[in-house]
Coordinates of C-alpha atoms and ligand atoms in Angstrom, one line a residue:
M1 CA 116.3 47.0 99.1
A2 CA 116.7 43.3 98.7
S3 CA 116.0 42.5 102.3
A4 CA 113.0 44.9 102.5
R5 CA 111.3 42.7 99.9
G6 CA 112.3 39.5 101.7
E7 CA 115.3 37.3 101.3
F8 CA 116.2 33.6 102.0
S9 CA 118.3 33.6 105.2
S10 CA 120.6 30.7 104.2
R11 CA 121.7 28.5 101.4
F12 CA 119.8 25.6 103.0
G13 CA 116.7 27.7 103.1
F14 CA 116.9 28.5 99.4
I15 CA 117.7 25.0 98.4
M16 CA 114.7 23.6 100.4
A17 CA 112.4 26.2 98.9
A18 CA 113.5 25.8 95.3
A19 CA 113.7 22.0 95.6
G20 CA 110.3 22.1 97.3
S21 CA 109.0 23.9 94.3
A22 CA 110.6 21.5 91.9
V23 CA 109.7 18.3 93.8
G24 CA 106.0 17.8 93.3
L25 CA 103.3 15.5 92.1
G26 CA 105.2 15.3 88.8
N27 CA 108.2 13.7 90.5
I28 CA 106.5 11.2 92.7
W29 CA 104.2 9.6 90.2
G30 CA 104.8 11.1 86.8
F31 CA 108.5 10.2 86.5
P32 CA 108.3 6.6 87.9
T33 CA 105.4 5.6 85.8
Q34 CA 106.9 7.1 82.6
A35 CA 110.1 5.3 83.3
A36 CA 108.2 2.0 83.8
S37 CA 106.5 2.1 80.5
N38 CA 109.4 3.5 78.5
G39 CA 112.4 1.3 78.9
G40 CA 113.2 1.5 82.6
A41 CA 116.8 2.4 83.3
A42 CA 117.3 3.5 79.7
F43 CA 114.6 6.2 80.2
L44 CA 116.3 7.1 83.5
L45 CA 119.6 7.7 81.6
V46 CA 117.9 9.9 78.9
Y47 CA 116.1 11.8 81.6
L48 CA 119.3 12.4 83.6
L49 CA 121.1 13.6 80.5
L50 CA 118.3 16.0 79.6
A51 CA 117.9 17.3 83.1
F52 CA 121.6 18.3 83.1
T53 CA 121.8 19.5 79.5
L54 CA 118.5 21.4 79.2
A55 CA 116.7 21.8 82.6
Y56 CA 119.8 22.9 84.6
P57 CA 120.9 25.6 82.1
A58 CA 117.4 26.9 81.8
L59 CA 117.0 26.9 85.6
M60 CA 120.2 28.9 85.8
A61 CA 118.9 31.5 83.3
E62 CA 115.9 32.1 85.6
I63 CA 117.8 32.2 88.8
I64 CA 120.5 34.6 87.5
I65 CA 118.0 37.0 85.9
G66 CA 116.0 37.0 89.1
R67 CA 118.9 37.6 91.4
H68 CA 120.2 40.4 89.2
A69 CA 117.0 42.3 89.3
H70 CA 115.9 41.4 92.8
A71 CA 112.4 41.8 91.3
N72 CA 109.5 39.9 89.8
A73 CA 109.7 38.5 86.2
V74 CA 107.8 41.5 84.6
N75 CA 110.3 44.0 86.1
A76 CA 113.4 41.7 85.7
L77 CA 113.0 41.0 82.0
Q78 CA 112.5 44.7 81.3
R79 CA 115.5 45.6 83.2
I80 CA 117.9 43.3 81.3
A81 CA 116.4 44.4 77.9
G82 CA 118.3 46.8 75.7
G83 CA 115.6 48.6 73.7
P84 CA 111.8 49.4 73.8
V85 CA 110.7 46.3 71.8
T86 CA 112.6 43.9 74.0
R87 CA 111.4 45.7 77.1
R88 CA 107.8 45.3 76.0
L89 CA 108.3 41.7 75.1
G90 CA 109.9 41.1 78.4
A91 CA 107.0 42.6 80.3
T92 CA 104.5 40.6 78.3
T93 CA 106.5 37.4 78.9
G94 CA 106.5 38.1 82.6
L95 CA 102.8 38.8 82.7
V96 CA 101.9 35.7 80.6
G97 CA 104.1 33.7 83.0
L98 CA 102.2 34.8 86.0
V99 CA 98.9 34.0 84.4
V100 CA 100.1 30.6 83.5
A101 CA 101.5 30.0 87.0
S102 CA 98.0 30.9 88.3
F103 CA 96.3 28.5 86.0
I104 CA 98.8 25.7 86.9
L105 CA 97.9 26.3 90.5
S106 CA 94.2 26.1 89.7
F107 CA 94.4 22.5 88.5
Y108 CA 97.2 21.6 90.9
A109 CA 95.0 22.6 93.8
I110 CA 92.3 20.1 92.6
V111 CA 94.8 17.2 92.4
A112 CA 96.4 18.2 95.7
G113 CA 92.9 18.4 97.3
W114 CA 92.4 14.7 96.3
M115 CA 95.7 13.8 98.0
I116 CA 94.7 15.5 101.3
A117 CA 91.2 13.9 101.1
H118 CA 92.8 10.4 100.6
C119 CA 95.3 11.1 103.4
L120 CA 92.4 11.9 105.8
G121 CA 90.4 9.0 104.4
S122 CA 93.2 6.6 105.4
L123 CA 93.1 8.1 108.9
A124 CA 89.4 7.7 109.1
A125 CA 89.7 4.1 107.9
L126 CA 92.3 3.5 110.6
V127 CA 90.0 4.7 113.4
G128 CA 87.0 2.7 112.0
A129 CA 85.0 5.7 110.7
D130 CA 84.2 3.9 107.4
G131 CA 81.4 6.3 106.3
I132 CA 83.6 9.3 106.5
A133 CA 86.5 7.3 104.8
A134 CA 84.2 6.4 102.0
W135 CA 83.1 10.1 101.5
L136 CA 86.7 11.2 101.6
T137 CA 87.9 8.8 99.0
F138 CA 85.0 8.9 96.6
F139 CA 85.0 11.3 93.7
S140 CA 82.2 13.9 94.3
L141 CA 81.8 17.6 93.6
G142 CA 81.2 18.3 97.3
R143 CA 84.4 16.5 98.4
N144 CA 86.5 17.9 95.5
A145 CA 85.3 21.5 96.1
S146 CA 85.9 21.3 99.9
F147 CA 89.4 20.1 99.5
V148 CA 90.3 22.6 96.9
V149 CA 89.4 25.2 99.5
V150 CA 91.3 23.4 102.2
F151 CA 94.4 23.2 100.1
M152 CA 94.2 26.8 98.9
L153 CA 93.8 28.0 102.5
L154 CA 97.0 26.2 103.4
T155 CA 98.9 27.7 100.4
I156 CA 97.5 31.2 101.1
G157 CA 98.4 30.9 104.8
I158 CA 102.0 30.1 104.0
I159 CA 102.4 32.8 101.3
A160 CA 100.8 35.4 103.5
E161 CA 103.7 35.0 106.0
G162 CA 106.2 36.1 103.4
V163 CA 109.5 34.8 102.0
H164 CA 111.4 34.0 105.2
D165 CA 108.6 33.2 107.7
G166 CA 106.4 31.5 105.1
I167 CA 108.2 30.0 102.2
E168 CA 111.6 29.3 103.7
R169 CA 110.4 28.2 107.1
W170 CA 107.7 25.8 105.8
S171 CA 109.9 24.4 103.0
S172 CA 112.7 23.8 105.5
R173 CA 110.3 21.9 107.7
L174 CA 108.4 20.0 105.1
M175 CA 111.2 18.9 102.7
P176 CA 113.1 16.8 105.3
I177 CA 109.8 15.2 106.4
L178 CA 109.1 14.4 102.8
L179 CA 112.5 12.8 102.3
V180 CA 112.2 10.7 105.5
T181 CA 108.7 9.6 104.6
L182 CA 109.7 8.6 101.1
G183 CA 112.8 6.8 102.4
C184 CA 110.7 4.8 105.0
L185 CA 108.1 3.9 102.3
V186 CA 110.7 2.7 99.9
L187 CA 112.4 0.5 102.5
Y188 CA 109.1 -1.0 103.6
V189 CA 107.8 -1.7 100.1
L190 CA 111.0 -3.3 99.0
T191 CA 110.5 -6.0 101.7
L192 CA 107.2 -7.1 100.2
D193 CA 106.6 -10.0 97.9
G194 CA 106.7 -9.0 94.2
A195 CA 108.8 -5.9 94.9
M196 CA 111.9 -7.3 93.2
E197 CA 109.9 -7.8 90.0
G198 CA 109.2 -4.1 89.9
L199 CA 112.7 -3.2 90.7
K200 CA 113.8 -5.2 87.6
V201 CA 111.4 -3.4 85.4
Y202 CA 112.8 -0.1 86.7
L203 CA 116.5 -1.0 86.6
L204 CA 116.9 -3.1 83.5
P205 CA 117.5 -0.8 80.5
D206 CA 115.6 -1.4 77.3
F207 CA 117.4 1.0 74.9
S208 CA 115.1 0.4 72.0
A209 CA 112.2 2.0 73.9
A210 CA 114.2 4.8 75.4
L211 CA 115.8 6.1 72.2
S212 CA 112.6 6.7 70.2
P213 CA 112.3 10.4 69.3
Q214 CA 108.8 10.7 70.8
L215 CA 110.1 9.4 74.1
I216 CA 113.0 11.9 74.2
I217 CA 110.5 14.7 73.6
N218 CA 108.4 13.4 76.4
A219 CA 111.3 13.2 78.8
L220 CA 112.3 16.7 77.9
G221 CA 108.8 18.0 78.7
S222 CA 108.7 16.3 82.0
A223 CA 112.2 17.5 82.9
F224 CA 111.0 21.0 82.2
F225 CA 107.8 20.7 84.2
S226 CA 109.7 19.0 87.0
L227 CA 112.0 21.9 87.6
S228 CA 109.1 24.4 87.6
L229 CA 110.5 26.3 84.6
G230 CA 109.1 29.0 82.3
V231 CA 106.5 30.6 84.5
G232 CA 108.8 32.7 86.7
T233 CA 108.8 30.6 89.9
M234 CA 112.5 30.0 89.8
L235 CA 113.1 33.6 88.8
I236 CA 111.2 34.9 91.8
Y237 CA 112.9 32.5 94.1
G238 CA 116.2 33.5 92.6
S239 CA 115.3 37.2 93.3
Y240 CA 115.3 36.3 97.0
I241 CA 118.9 35.0 97.0
N242 CA 121.5 37.2 98.5
D243 CA 124.4 38.5 96.4
R244 CA 127.1 36.4 98.1
E245 CA 125.6 33.1 96.9
N246 CA 127.4 31.0 94.3
L247 CA 124.6 30.5 91.8
P248 CA 125.9 27.7 89.6
V249 CA 126.5 25.6 92.8
V250 CA 123.0 26.2 94.3
G251 CA 121.3 25.7 91.0
G252 CA 123.2 22.4 90.7
L253 CA 122.1 21.3 94.1
V254 CA 118.5 22.1 93.4
T255 CA 118.6 20.1 90.2
G256 CA 120.3 17.2 92.0
V257 CA 117.7 17.1 94.8
D258 CA 114.8 17.2 92.2
I259 CA 116.3 14.4 90.1
G260 CA 117.3 12.4 93.2
I261 CA 113.8 12.5 94.6
A262 CA 112.3 11.5 91.2
V263 CA 114.7 8.5 91.0
L264 CA 114.0 7.6 94.6
A265 CA 110.2 7.7 94.0
G266 CA 110.8 5.1 91.3
F267 CA 112.1 2.8 93.9
L268 CA 108.7 3.2 95.6
V269 CA 106.1 3.3 92.9
L270 CA 107.4 0.5 90.6
P271 CA 107.9 -2.1 93.3
A272 CA 104.6 -1.1 94.8
M273 CA 102.8 -1.8 91.5
Y274 CA 104.3 -5.3 91.2
V275 CA 103.5 -5.9 94.9
A276 CA 99.9 -5.0 93.9
L277 CA 100.1 -7.4 90.9
H278 CA 101.4 -10.1 93.3
N279 CA 98.3 -9.4 95.5
G280 CA 95.9 -9.9 92.6
V281 CA 95.4 -6.2 91.5
E282 CA 95.3 -5.5 87.8
I283 CA 98.2 -3.2 86.8
F284 CA 98.1 -3.4 83.0
D285 CA 95.7 -1.5 80.8
A286 CA 93.8 -2.9 77.8
A287 CA 96.8 -2.2 75.5
G288 CA 99.1 -4.2 77.7
G289 CA 101.0 -1.1 79.0
L290 CA 101.4 -0.3 82.7
I291 CA 98.5 1.7 84.2
S292 CA 99.7 5.2 84.9
E293 CA 98.7 8.6 86.3
D294 CA 95.4 9.0 88.0
T295 CA 94.3 5.4 87.6
L296 CA 97.5 4.3 89.3
I297 CA 97.3 6.7 92.2
F298 CA 93.6 6.5 92.9
T299 CA 92.8 2.9 91.9
V300 CA 95.8 0.6 91.8
L301 CA 97.5 2.0 94.9
P302 CA 94.4 2.1 97.1
E303 CA 93.6 -1.5 96.1
L304 CA 97.1 -2.4 97.0
F305 CA 96.8 -0.7 100.4
T306 CA 93.5 -2.5 101.0
S307 CA 95.0 -5.9 100.2
M308 CA 97.7 -5.2 102.8
G309 CA 95.3 -5.0 105.7
V310 CA 96.1 -2.8 108.7
A311 CA 99.7 -2.2 107.6
G312 CA 98.2 -1.0 104.3
A313 CA 96.2 1.7 106.0
F314 CA 99.3 3.1 107.6
V315 CA 101.2 2.9 104.3
S316 CA 98.3 4.6 102.6
L317 CA 98.3 7.4 105.2
L318 CA 102.0 8.0 104.8
F319 CA 101.8 7.8 101.0
F320 CA 99.1 10.4 100.6
F321 CA 100.7 12.6 103.3
L322 CA 103.9 12.5 101.2
M323 CA 102.0 13.6 98.1
S324 CA 100.2 16.4 100.0
I325 CA 103.5 17.8 101.3
A326 CA 105.1 17.6 97.8
A327 CA 102.1 19.4 96.4
L328 CA 102.1 22.2 99.0
T329 CA 105.8 23.1 98.7
S330 CA 105.2 23.4 94.9
S331 CA 101.9 25.3 95.2
I332 CA 103.4 28.0 97.4
S333 CA 106.0 28.8 94.7
M334 CA 103.2 29.1 92.1
L335 CA 101.2 31.5 94.2
E336 CA 104.3 33.6 95.0
V337 CA 104.7 34.6 91.3
P338 CA 101.5 36.7 90.9
V339 CA 101.6 37.8 94.5
A340 CA 105.2 39.2 94.3
Y341 CA 104.2 41.0 91.1
T342 CA 101.1 42.6 92.7
I343 CA 103.1 43.7 95.7
E344 CA 106.0 45.2 93.7
E345 CA 104.3 46.7 90.8
H346 CA 101.0 47.8 92.3
G347 CA 102.0 48.6 95.8
A348 CA 99.6 46.2 97.5
S349 CA 100.3 44.8 100.9
R350 CA 101.3 41.1 101.0
R351 CA 98.2 40.2 102.9
S352 CA 95.7 41.8 100.5
A353 CA 97.6 40.6 97.4
V354 CA 97.6 37.0 98.7
L355 CA 93.9 37.1 99.7
L356 CA 92.8 38.6 96.4
I357 CA 94.9 36.4 94.1
G358 CA 94.4 33.3 96.2
G359 CA 90.6 34.0 96.1
I360 CA 90.6 34.4 92.3
I361 CA 92.6 31.1 91.8
T362 CA 90.3 29.2 94.1
A363 CA 87.3 30.5 92.1
I364 CA 89.0 29.3 88.9
S365 CA 89.6 25.9 90.5
L366 CA 85.9 25.7 91.4
L367 CA 84.9 26.6 87.9
I368 CA 87.1 23.9 86.5
L369 CA 85.5 21.4 89.0
L370 CA 82.0 22.4 87.8
N371 CA 83.0 21.7 84.2
F372 CA 85.5 19.0 85.0
E373 CA 85.3 17.0 81.8
T374 CA 85.8 19.9 79.4
L375 CA 88.1 22.2 81.4
F376 CA 90.5 20.1 83.5
G377 CA 92.4 18.4 80.6
L378 CA 92.4 21.6 78.6
V379 CA 94.0 23.7 81.4
V380 CA 96.6 21.0 82.0
T381 CA 97.5 20.8 78.3
A382 CA 97.5 24.5 77.6
T383 CA 99.7 25.4 80.6
T384 CA 102.2 22.6 80.8
R385 CA 102.5 21.4 77.3
Y386 CA 102.3 24.6 75.4
S387 CA 102.9 27.6 77.6
Q388 CA 105.7 26.4 79.8
P389 CA 108.1 25.4 76.9
L390 CA 107.3 28.6 74.9
L391 CA 107.9 30.8 77.9
G392 CA 111.1 28.9 78.8
F393 CA 112.3 29.5 75.3
V394 CA 111.9 33.3 75.8
F395 CA 113.7 33.2 79.1
C396 CA 116.7 31.5 77.4
I397 CA 116.6 34.0 74.6
Y398 CA 116.8 36.8 77.2
A399 CA 119.7 35.2 79.1
G400 CA 121.5 34.2 75.9
W401 CA 120.9 37.0 73.4
I402 CA 119.3 40.0 74.9
W403 CA 121.1 40.5 78.2
R404 CA 124.6 42.1 77.8
R405 CA 127.3 39.4 78.4
D406 CA 129.4 41.7 80.6
Q407 CA 126.5 42.4 83.0
L408 CA 125.7 38.7 83.1
L409 CA 129.3 37.9 84.0
E410 CA 129.3 40.6 86.6
E411 CA 126.1 39.1 88.2
L412 CA 127.7 35.7 88.5
R413 CA 131.0 37.1 89.8
K414 CA 129.2 38.5 92.9
G415 CA 129.0 35.1 94.5
S416 CA 131.8 33.4 92.6
P417 CA 134.7 35.7 91.8
E418 CA 136.6 33.0 89.8
I419 CA 133.6 32.3 87.5
A420 CA 135.3 33.5 84.3
G421 CA 137.8 30.7 84.5
T422 CA 135.3 27.9 85.2
L423 CA 133.8 25.2 83.0
F424 CA 130.4 26.7 83.7
W425 CA 131.3 30.0 82.1
R426 CA 132.9 28.3 79.2
I427 CA 129.9 26.2 78.4
W428 CA 126.7 27.7 79.9
P429 CA 126.4 31.0 77.9
W430 CA 126.6 29.2 74.6
H431 CA 124.4 26.5 75.8
V432 CA 121.6 28.8 76.9
R433 CA 122.1 30.8 73.7
L434 CA 121.9 28.0 71.2
V435 CA 121.3 24.5 72.5
C436 CA 118.4 25.3 74.9
P437 CA 116.3 27.4 72.5
L438 CA 116.8 24.8 69.8
I439 CA 115.8 21.9 72.0
I440 CA 112.8 23.8 73.4
F441 CA 111.8 24.8 69.9
G442 CA 111.9 21.1 69.0
I443 CA 109.6 20.2 71.9
F444 CA 107.2 23.0 71.0
A445 CA 107.1 22.1 67.4
Q446 CA 106.6 18.5 68.2
N447 CA 103.7 19.3 70.6
L448 CA 102.1 21.5 68.1
F449 CA 102.5 19.5 64.9
G450 CA 103.6 16.1 66.1
Ligands
LIG1 N1 107.7 21.2 89.6 C1 106.3 20.9 90.0 C2 106.1 19.4 90.0 O1 107.0 18.6 89.7 C3 105.3 21.6 89.2 C4 105.5 23.0 89.0 C5 105.3 23.6 87.8 C6 105.7 23.9 90.1 C7 105.4 24.9 87.5 C8 105.8 25.3 89.9 C9 105.7 25.8 88.6 O2 105.1 18.9 90.4

């Protein structure tokens, strides 16, 4: 049954797909800029600690539940529930998760569209097509809408091909390209004047900034978003893993790649900002903090690239290409969540499910673009700040309290017969039962009332 619904053919394929989902726009600019303005290496330490104590255990909960059920989240949560109330709550959680995944994709496609437009814009600038380059890099409804459609067509095209020929094949191709591109950019930027200054900011710890409660809460939130948790993406990818796979090991590898790439991106973005400063570009905002997020990506970095002449155009091309790839391997995992549900629970063919849902999400993206000022921030906040932690909380409750412990152990034993004697089994069940829900509850309460 498992292979009839698609299965990853190898451990490498799964790790590329799941790491591809995890490594996204959040890692490459969110993490480095947050680290820069929040105590450098001290933030890095807090982030690493949280990634392994919260995000990894929560990731394991999703992967194990998914692999056990070999089904989408709606079905999987019902299957591990004991009674009618928990079954209904499980189905509702799965459904809310797929709606949230779709809304995350609707704003992600807008940002990813900008990345592709800037990538093509750099190409146009390189060949001297300045008019086209200007249109591609200037914020306009026409450009934004066109590139939402382009990006969604790419996402739809990959998901229409299925688990093995679409997700696995494309993640296995794109992730190594991403890594090499990132590596080359880091090496190049580190040779430029001013880069060492950025490196210092990144690597010298300032513990007074990193230990503030607000900051720890922020680091938690980003660790959670970064590993694509709460909306059923990791659950559905887990459902495509074969029964012989050792889950704690593959989950650990995915977490490692995600964190590794975020840390590596810090070696690019921070030095690049100080190279920009060295070249006369303003990198601090009115309050004296480092400029971050969209202003950084679409103002500071392009100005930096311009100040670097022809080499800058190449670097710009590579940088936005990197961002586009990172976005695509994440967006396919978001679209797979509602698509898998529609195929499995409503008997649709993959092709029609992908076209229907991809079409609806594209329409939502266009609607957001038409009301950008009001809707964009709202959708981002509602999905990533509130829904993801709350849904993640429910997943941990299902893995820690509702699912029978003997069935959970049996599931883990399939790929790792000695699991009962391992440190993982001694720590993780308690951790996911008590520590994770408490921490997530803390983030949620802080977001709501803080
Ligand atoms: N992890 C992705 C990133 O860092 C975002 C994501 C969130 C992907 C939720 C899938 C689901 O950009």
